[in-house]
Amino acid sequence: MDKYPFLQKAGSLFNDRHVTRIGDVTEAWAGQPLKGPALIGAPLSKSSISHSGACFAPGAIRKALGGISAYSAELREHVIDHLYDAGDIQIHVTDIVKSHEHIYQTIHGILADQPDWVPVILGGDNSISYSTIKAIAETKGTAAVFQFDAHHDVRNTEDGGPTNGTPFRRLLDDNIISGQNLIQLGIREFSNSLAYEEYVKDRQAEVHTMEMIREKGLLRTIQDALPAVQKRADSIFISVDMDVLDQAHAPGCPAIGPGGLYTEELLQAVRFLAQEADISGIEIVEVDPTLDFRDMTSRAAAHVILHALKGFKQSR
């Protein structure tokens, strides 16, 4: 109100006329043409096999992202000038299968109408990956996935149904993606089982453990894998389970553990992929704001998105 010049909206951040934050360039999507990256939330956590508040992650990541400057000192320009946010996909109160179907139908439907959209998906637990990648594969052609994760996520479905530990088992069993087009990065010691290791290897998935990455380097590993994958697939999807990071870097994940990636390694890798490959989308999963410390994990997730946007900017 003009009568009260010092009264501002509750929760407003300090305003500096020389700083443009991501929140300043973000606008709710209302059906306008989508070209390039735009946000969408998939706040599902009922399918987690352990305690999870991942349903709160889309809001926490948006809050962290909105307050960060859009300016890249390395590029000497903003990473994005305008960012649409499509909002959150409705999750069924009790039915996990229906929730997965809601996610699939929504992303598939928007991509069918907006083929130039590059979804930036804010999960949610890792179970959403079945729905997101299925939608990508059915609208974008043969899909390859670079999966940053401490776990294979190929648990059987007989012991608990479609959980956050089963998405890549379901994707492979349903022939939505081929094993050769699944690149697993950051598989951590004492976090998996022999049966599931044998399963992904039988399916010819490319598995890179943390020990292998420490010996070779994450970026070099991706650089070596990418050319062959690009020949086999029409596009590449980036799936980031934040528990791929060492617990010191991402305390707000349900399955934290030592010996994971460093944040800078993950940021560099995501930026490289977004710059060098035909990216069909990116998802961030397994952030639990109820377990986080000073929003460290949500902030790290926000920076993963920023570095993806940086890569997109550099590729164009």
Tab-separated table of C-alpha atoms in Angstrom:
chain	number	residue	atom	x	y	z
A	1	MET	CA	0.000	0.000	0.000
A	2	ASP	CA	1.369	3.389	-1.004
A	3	LYS	CA	0.195	4.887	2.273
A	4	TYR	CA	2.610	2.600	4.180
A	5	PRO	CA	5.835	2.529	2.107
A	6	PHE	CA	7.743	0.350	4.569
A	7	LEU	CA	5.114	-2.396	4.788
A	8	GLN	CA	6.024	-5.449	2.728
A	9	LYS	CA	4.785	-8.980	2.149
A	10	ALA	CA	5.382	-11.333	5.092
A	11	GLY	CA	8.591	-13.309	4.706
A	12	SER	CA	10.077	-10.958	2.121
A	13	LEU	CA	13.813	-11.214	1.601
A	14	PHE	CA	16.150	-8.243	1.734
A	15	ASN	CA	15.888	-6.486	-1.600
A	16	ASP	CA	19.067	-5.393	-3.356
A	17	ARG	CA	18.360	-3.630	-6.649
A	18	HIS	CA	21.574	-5.021	-8.135
A	19	VAL	CA	20.883	-8.691	-7.366
A	20	THR	CA	18.522	-10.921	-9.357
A	21	ARG	CA	17.568	-14.085	-7.509
A	22	ILE	CA	16.083	-17.217	-9.071
A	23	GLY	CA	12.865	-16.368	-7.264
A	24	ASP	CA	12.753	-13.040	-9.104
A	25	VAL	CA	12.674	-14.770	-12.505
A	26	THR	CA	10.316	-17.626	-11.531
A	27	GLU	CA	6.677	-17.491	-12.585
A	28	ALA	CA	3.789	-19.906	-12.055
A	29	TRP	CA	3.034	-21.782	-15.268
A	30	ALA	CA	-0.477	-21.247	-16.597
A	31	GLY	CA	-0.340	-23.117	-19.883
A	32	GLN	CA	2.109	-20.894	-21.745
A	33	PRO	CA	4.456	-22.566	-24.272
A	34	LEU	CA	7.297	-24.317	-22.469
A	35	LYS	CA	10.724	-24.258	-24.050
A	36	GLY	CA	13.640	-25.518	-21.997
A	37	PRO	CA	13.789	-26.150	-18.244
A	38	ALA	CA	10.756	-25.655	-15.995
A	39	LEU	CA	10.046	-26.900	-12.475
A	40	ILE	CA	7.471	-29.448	-11.367
A	41	GLY	CA	7.068	-31.093	-7.961
A	42	ALA	CA	6.288	-34.735	-7.178
A	43	PRO	CA	5.857	-34.697	-3.370
A	44	LEU	CA	5.539	-38.426	-2.694
A	45	SER	CA	7.129	-40.128	0.308
A	46	LYS	CA	4.593	-42.742	1.433
A	47	SER	CA	6.432	-45.326	-0.685
A	48	SER	CA	9.676	-45.012	1.273
A	49	ILE	CA	10.810	-48.169	3.095
A	50	SER	CA	12.069	-46.011	5.993
A	51	HIS	CA	10.970	-42.780	7.633
A	52	SER	CA	10.806	-40.046	5.020
A	53	GLY	CA	9.572	-36.476	4.877
A	54	ALA	CA	10.506	-36.227	1.203
A	55	CYS	CA	6.988	-34.967	0.490
A	56	PHE	CA	8.172	-31.658	1.946
A	57	ALA	CA	11.231	-31.482	-0.296
A	58	PRO	CA	9.729	-29.655	-3.308
A	59	GLY	CA	8.820	-26.713	-1.083
A	60	ALA	CA	12.157	-26.723	0.725
A	61	ILE	CA	14.143	-26.908	-2.520
A	62	ARG	CA	12.047	-24.132	-4.078
A	63	LYS	CA	12.679	-21.942	-1.037
A	64	ALA	CA	16.425	-22.556	-1.200
A	65	LEU	CA	16.525	-22.073	-4.962
A	66	GLY	CA	14.441	-18.911	-4.896
A	67	GLY	CA	16.855	-17.063	-2.625
A	68	ILE	CA	20.014	-17.779	-4.640
A	69	SER	CA	21.448	-15.308	-7.133
A	70	ALA	CA	20.845	-16.212	-10.782
A	71	TYR	CA	24.214	-14.735	-11.740
A	72	SER	CA	27.081	-17.058	-12.657
A	73	ALA	CA	30.473	-15.481	-12.007
A	74	GLU	CA	32.107	-17.995	-14.362
A	75	LEU	CA	29.717	-17.269	-17.244
A	76	ARG	CA	29.408	-13.568	-16.336
A	77	GLU	CA	25.658	-13.732	-16.995
A	78	HIS	CA	22.473	-15.110	-15.464
A	79	VAL	CA	22.029	-18.860	-15.888
A	80	ILE	CA	18.373	-18.269	-16.770
A	81	ASP	CA	16.268	-15.190	-17.466
A	82	HIS	CA	12.853	-16.777	-16.931
A	83	LEU	CA	11.793	-19.992	-15.192
A	84	TYR	CA	8.293	-21.450	-15.143
A	85	ASP	CA	7.069	-23.482	-12.175
A	86	ALA	CA	4.233	-25.887	-13.016
A	87	GLY	CA	3.433	-26.538	-9.348
A	88	ASP	CA	3.057	-29.905	-7.618
A	89	ILE	CA	1.471	-33.104	-8.901
A	90	GLN	CA	-1.432	-34.250	-6.731
A	91	ILE	CA	-0.541	-37.264	-4.591
A	92	HIS	CA	-3.227	-39.729	-3.480
A	93	VAL	CA	-3.627	-39.781	0.284
A	94	THR	CA	-3.283	-43.564	0.691
A	95	ASP	CA	-2.724	-45.217	-2.708
A	96	ILE	CA	0.919	-45.381	-3.836
A	97	VAL	CA	0.131	-46.942	-7.226
A	98	LYS	CA	-2.379	-44.181	-7.986
A	99	SER	CA	0.192	-41.593	-6.939
A	100	HIS	CA	2.712	-43.076	-9.365
A	101	GLU	CA	0.052	-42.990	-12.074
A	102	HIS	CA	-0.698	-39.326	-11.332
A	103	ILE	CA	2.994	-38.489	-11.746
A	104	TYR	CA	3.294	-40.482	-14.972
A	105	GLN	CA	0.116	-39.092	-16.533
A	106	THR	CA	0.957	-35.492	-15.649
A	107	ILE	CA	4.517	-35.502	-16.967
A	108	HIS	CA	3.564	-37.562	-20.026
A	109	GLY	CA	0.635	-35.262	-20.762
A	110	ILE	CA	2.610	-32.043	-20.496
A	111	LEU	CA	5.449	-33.446	-22.609
A	112	ALA	CA	2.972	-34.563	-25.283
A	113	ASP	CA	1.600	-31.025	-25.420
A	114	GLN	CA	4.918	-29.264	-24.798
A	115	PRO	CA	7.650	-31.334	-26.508
A	116	ASP	CA	10.295	-28.633	-25.938
A	117	TRP	CA	9.866	-28.809	-22.179
A	118	VAL	CA	12.827	-30.046	-20.140
A	119	PRO	CA	11.287	-31.081	-16.801
A	120	VAL	CA	13.184	-30.261	-13.627
A	121	ILE	CA	11.441	-32.636	-11.228
A	122	LEU	CA	11.519	-32.022	-7.485
A	123	GLY	CA	10.866	-35.264	-5.614
A	124	GLY	CA	9.735	-36.932	-3.557
A	125	ASP	CA	11.303	-40.265	-2.780
A	126	ASN	CA	13.082	-42.371	-5.390
A	127	SER	CA	9.973	-44.378	-6.254
A	128	ILE	CA	8.879	-41.510	-8.524
A	129	SER	CA	11.690	-42.425	-10.943
A	130	TYR	CA	9.623	-45.218	-12.462
A	131	SER	CA	6.891	-42.767	-13.423
A	132	THR	CA	9.142	-39.909	-14.511
A	133	ILE	CA	11.435	-42.031	-16.682
A	134	LYS	CA	8.516	-43.976	-18.173
A	135	ALA	CA	6.966	-40.669	-19.263
A	136	ILE	CA	10.286	-39.499	-20.716
A	137	ALA	CA	10.876	-42.758	-22.600
A	138	GLU	CA	7.393	-42.748	-24.127
A	139	THR	CA	7.590	-39.141	-25.345
A	140	LYS	CA	11.282	-38.574	-26.085
A	141	GLY	CA	12.348	-41.882	-27.627
A	142	THR	CA	15.008	-44.283	-26.370
A	143	ALA	CA	16.075	-43.043	-22.949
A	144	ALA	CA	19.404	-43.414	-21.196
A	145	VAL	CA	19.711	-42.625	-17.507
A	146	PHE	CA	22.721	-41.366	-15.594
A	147	GLN	CA	21.744	-42.423	-12.074
A	148	PHE	CA	23.660	-40.747	-9.237
A	149	ASP	CA	22.891	-42.959	-6.265
A	150	ALA	CA	24.453	-44.877	-3.392
A	151	HIS	CA	22.050	-47.745	-4.128
A	152	HIS	CA	21.144	-49.853	-7.153
A	153	ASP	CA	17.411	-49.418	-6.373
A	154	VAL	CA	16.543	-52.778	-7.915
A	155	ARG	CA	14.892	-54.415	-4.905
A	156	ASN	CA	12.257	-57.041	-5.639
A	157	THR	CA	8.640	-55.898	-5.530
A	158	GLU	CA	7.319	-59.068	-3.845
A	159	ASP	CA	8.574	-58.047	-0.400
A	160	GLY	CA	6.988	-54.620	-0.293
A	161	GLY	CA	5.482	-53.514	-3.577
A	162	PRO	CA	6.651	-50.449	-5.512
A	163	THR	CA	8.866	-48.625	-3.032
A	164	ASN	CA	11.719	-46.132	-3.251
A	165	GLY	CA	14.045	-49.142	-3.524
A	166	THR	CA	12.427	-50.670	-6.627
A	167	PRO	CA	12.172	-48.074	-9.461
A	168	PHE	CA	15.056	-49.259	-11.625
A	169	ARG	CA	14.076	-52.920	-11.197
A	170	ARG	CA	10.634	-52.036	-12.545
A	171	LEU	CA	12.050	-49.923	-15.391
A	172	LEU	CA	14.334	-52.754	-16.487
A	173	ASP	CA	11.780	-55.558	-16.022
A	174	ASP	CA	9.196	-53.612	-18.021
A	175	ASN	CA	11.760	-52.896	-20.767
A	176	ILE	CA	11.231	-49.154	-20.437
A	177	ILE	CA	15.001	-48.723	-20.422
A	178	SER	CA	17.699	-51.214	-21.348
A	179	GLY	CA	20.483	-52.189	-18.997
A	180	GLN	CA	23.099	-50.803	-21.362
A	181	ASN	CA	21.449	-47.411	-21.082
A	182	LEU	CA	21.580	-47.316	-17.292
A	183	ILE	CA	24.753	-45.725	-15.936
A	184	GLN	CA	24.949	-46.017	-12.137
A	185	LEU	CA	27.370	-43.625	-10.471
A	186	GLY	CA	28.390	-43.586	-6.813
A	187	ILE	CA	27.266	-47.053	-5.690
A	188	ARG	CA	28.484	-47.163	-2.108
A	189	GLU	CA	30.072	-49.865	-0.005
A	190	PHE	CA	27.844	-51.738	2.492
A	191	SER	CA	24.705	-50.249	0.960
A	192	ASN	CA	23.542	-53.018	-1.395
A	193	SER	CA	23.452	-56.819	-1.747
A	194	LEU	CA	25.055	-59.500	-3.909
A	195	ALA	CA	21.706	-60.472	-5.454
A	196	TYR	CA	21.014	-56.930	-6.630
A	197	GLU	CA	24.566	-56.393	-7.818
A	198	GLU	CA	24.247	-59.546	-9.916
A	199	TYR	CA	20.864	-58.392	-11.227
A	200	VAL	CA	22.161	-55.085	-12.642
A	201	LYS	CA	25.250	-56.780	-14.065
A	202	ASP	CA	23.109	-59.480	-15.705
A	203	ARG	CA	21.124	-56.655	-17.290
A	204	GLN	CA	24.424	-55.134	-18.525
A	205	ALA	CA	23.986	-51.908	-16.602
A	206	GLU	CA	27.169	-49.877	-16.284
A	207	VAL	CA	27.999	-49.753	-12.571
A	208	HIS	CA	30.586	-47.392	-11.107
A	209	THR	CA	31.204	-47.840	-7.396
A	210	MET	CA	32.679	-45.143	-5.180
A	211	GLU	CA	35.997	-46.985	-5.126
A	212	MET	CA	36.090	-46.964	-8.929
A	213	ILE	CA	35.193	-43.273	-8.991
A	214	ARG	CA	37.869	-42.418	-6.445
A	215	GLU	CA	40.453	-44.168	-8.625
A	216	LYS	CA	39.373	-42.640	-11.938
A	217	GLY	CA	37.441	-39.500	-11.055
A	218	LEU	CA	33.720	-38.871	-11.545
A	219	LEU	CA	33.997	-36.470	-14.461
A	220	ARG	CA	36.439	-38.716	-16.342
A	221	THR	CA	34.119	-41.680	-15.752
A	222	ILE	CA	31.204	-39.800	-17.316
A	223	GLN	CA	33.318	-38.478	-20.187
A	224	ASP	CA	34.357	-42.028	-21.064
A	225	ALA	CA	30.816	-43.437	-20.832
A	226	LEU	CA	28.918	-40.684	-22.624
A	227	PRO	CA	29.870	-41.192	-26.319
A	228	ALA	CA	28.660	-44.808	-26.481
A	229	VAL	CA	25.462	-43.931	-24.606
A	230	GLN	CA	24.731	-41.055	-26.987
A	231	LYS	CA	24.940	-43.439	-29.943
A	232	ARG	CA	22.383	-45.793	-28.384
A	233	ALA	CA	19.863	-43.316	-26.962
A	234	ASP	CA	17.794	-40.413	-28.231
A	235	SER	CA	18.230	-38.424	-25.027
A	236	ILE	CA	19.664	-38.605	-21.538
A	237	PHE	CA	17.813	-38.246	-18.256
A	238	ILE	CA	19.676	-37.275	-15.075
A	239	SER	CA	18.454	-38.908	-11.873
A	240	VAL	CA	20.030	-37.524	-8.702
A	241	ASP	CA	19.385	-39.314	-5.430
A	242	MET	CA	20.936	-36.896	-2.974
A	243	ASP	CA	22.159	-39.762	-0.779
A	244	VAL	CA	24.923	-40.247	-3.373
A	245	LEU	CA	26.637	-37.457	-1.443
A	246	ASP	CA	28.681	-38.171	1.649
A	247	GLN	CA	26.628	-37.770	4.824
A	248	ALA	CA	28.731	-34.740	5.759
A	249	HIS	CA	27.457	-32.980	2.618
A	250	ALA	CA	23.825	-34.152	2.679
A	251	PRO	CA	22.602	-34.866	6.222
A	252	GLY	CA	18.944	-34.512	5.191
A	253	CYS	CA	18.583	-37.864	3.409
A	254	PRO	CA	16.904	-40.964	4.866
A	255	ALA	CA	19.841	-43.234	3.897
A	256	ILE	CA	22.935	-41.208	4.724
A	257	GLY	CA	26.336	-42.850	4.939
A	258	PRO	CA	30.057	-42.089	4.819
A	259	GLY	CA	32.238	-42.486	1.756
A	260	GLY	CA	30.008	-40.743	-0.784
A	261	LEU	CA	30.592	-38.048	-3.373
A	262	TYR	CA	31.610	-34.515	-2.504
A	263	THR	CA	29.144	-31.789	-3.457
A	264	GLU	CA	31.522	-30.144	-5.935
A	265	GLU	CA	31.995	-33.456	-7.764
A	266	LEU	CA	28.244	-33.829	-8.236
A	267	LEU	CA	27.786	-30.214	-9.348
A	268	GLN	CA	30.579	-30.510	-11.899
A	269	ALA	CA	29.184	-33.781	-13.261
A	270	VAL	CA	25.634	-32.474	-13.654
A	271	ARG	CA	26.874	-29.309	-15.352
A	272	PHE	CA	28.975	-31.362	-17.771
A	273	LEU	CA	26.077	-33.636	-18.728
A	274	ALA	CA	23.685	-30.726	-19.218
A	275	GLN	CA	26.251	-29.009	-21.416
A	276	GLU	CA	27.409	-31.968	-23.501
A	277	ALA	CA	24.334	-34.198	-23.863
A	278	ASP	CA	20.803	-33.943	-25.186
A	279	ILE	CA	19.122	-33.806	-21.790
A	280	SER	CA	15.447	-34.760	-21.594
A	281	GLY	CA	15.088	-33.880	-17.918
A	282	ILE	CA	16.520	-34.050	-14.416
A	283	GLU	CA	15.048	-35.191	-11.120
A	284	ILE	CA	16.141	-34.615	-7.531
A	285	VAL	CA	14.966	-37.241	-5.038
A	286	GLU	CA	15.412	-38.377	-1.426
A	287	VAL	CA	15.719	-35.004	0.297
A	288	ASP	CA	14.032	-35.059	3.703
A	289	PRO	CA	13.767	-31.533	5.173
A	290	THR	CA	12.639	-32.991	8.528
A	291	LEU	CA	16.088	-34.579	8.952
A	292	ASP	CA	18.151	-31.743	7.478
A	293	PHE	CA	20.559	-29.425	9.281
A	294	ARG	CA	20.334	-25.740	8.355
A	295	ASP	CA	18.791	-26.767	5.023
A	296	MET	CA	22.162	-28.109	3.853
A	297	THR	CA	20.679	-30.841	1.676
A	298	SER	CA	17.950	-28.658	0.176
A	299	ARG	CA	20.574	-26.019	-0.617
A	300	ALA	CA	22.797	-28.642	-2.234
A	301	ALA	CA	19.823	-29.827	-4.306
A	302	ALA	CA	19.137	-26.237	-5.368
A	303	HIS	CA	22.729	-25.898	-6.511
A	304	VAL	CA	22.447	-29.132	-8.495
A	305	ILE	CA	19.585	-27.487	-10.376
A	306	LEU	CA	21.568	-24.269	-10.846
A	307	HIS	CA	24.518	-26.168	-12.287
A	308	ALA	CA	22.176	-28.038	-14.624
A	309	LEU	CA	20.806	-24.664	-15.753
A	310	LYS	CA	24.383	-23.477	-16.193
A	311	GLY	CA	25.113	-26.452	-18.406
A	312	PHE	CA	21.976	-25.800	-20.483
A	313	LYS	CA	23.095	-22.187	-20.892
A	314	GLN	CA	26.557	-23.222	-22.050
A	315	SER	CA	25.131	-25.703	-24.570
A	316	ARG	CA	23.124	-23.055	-26.400
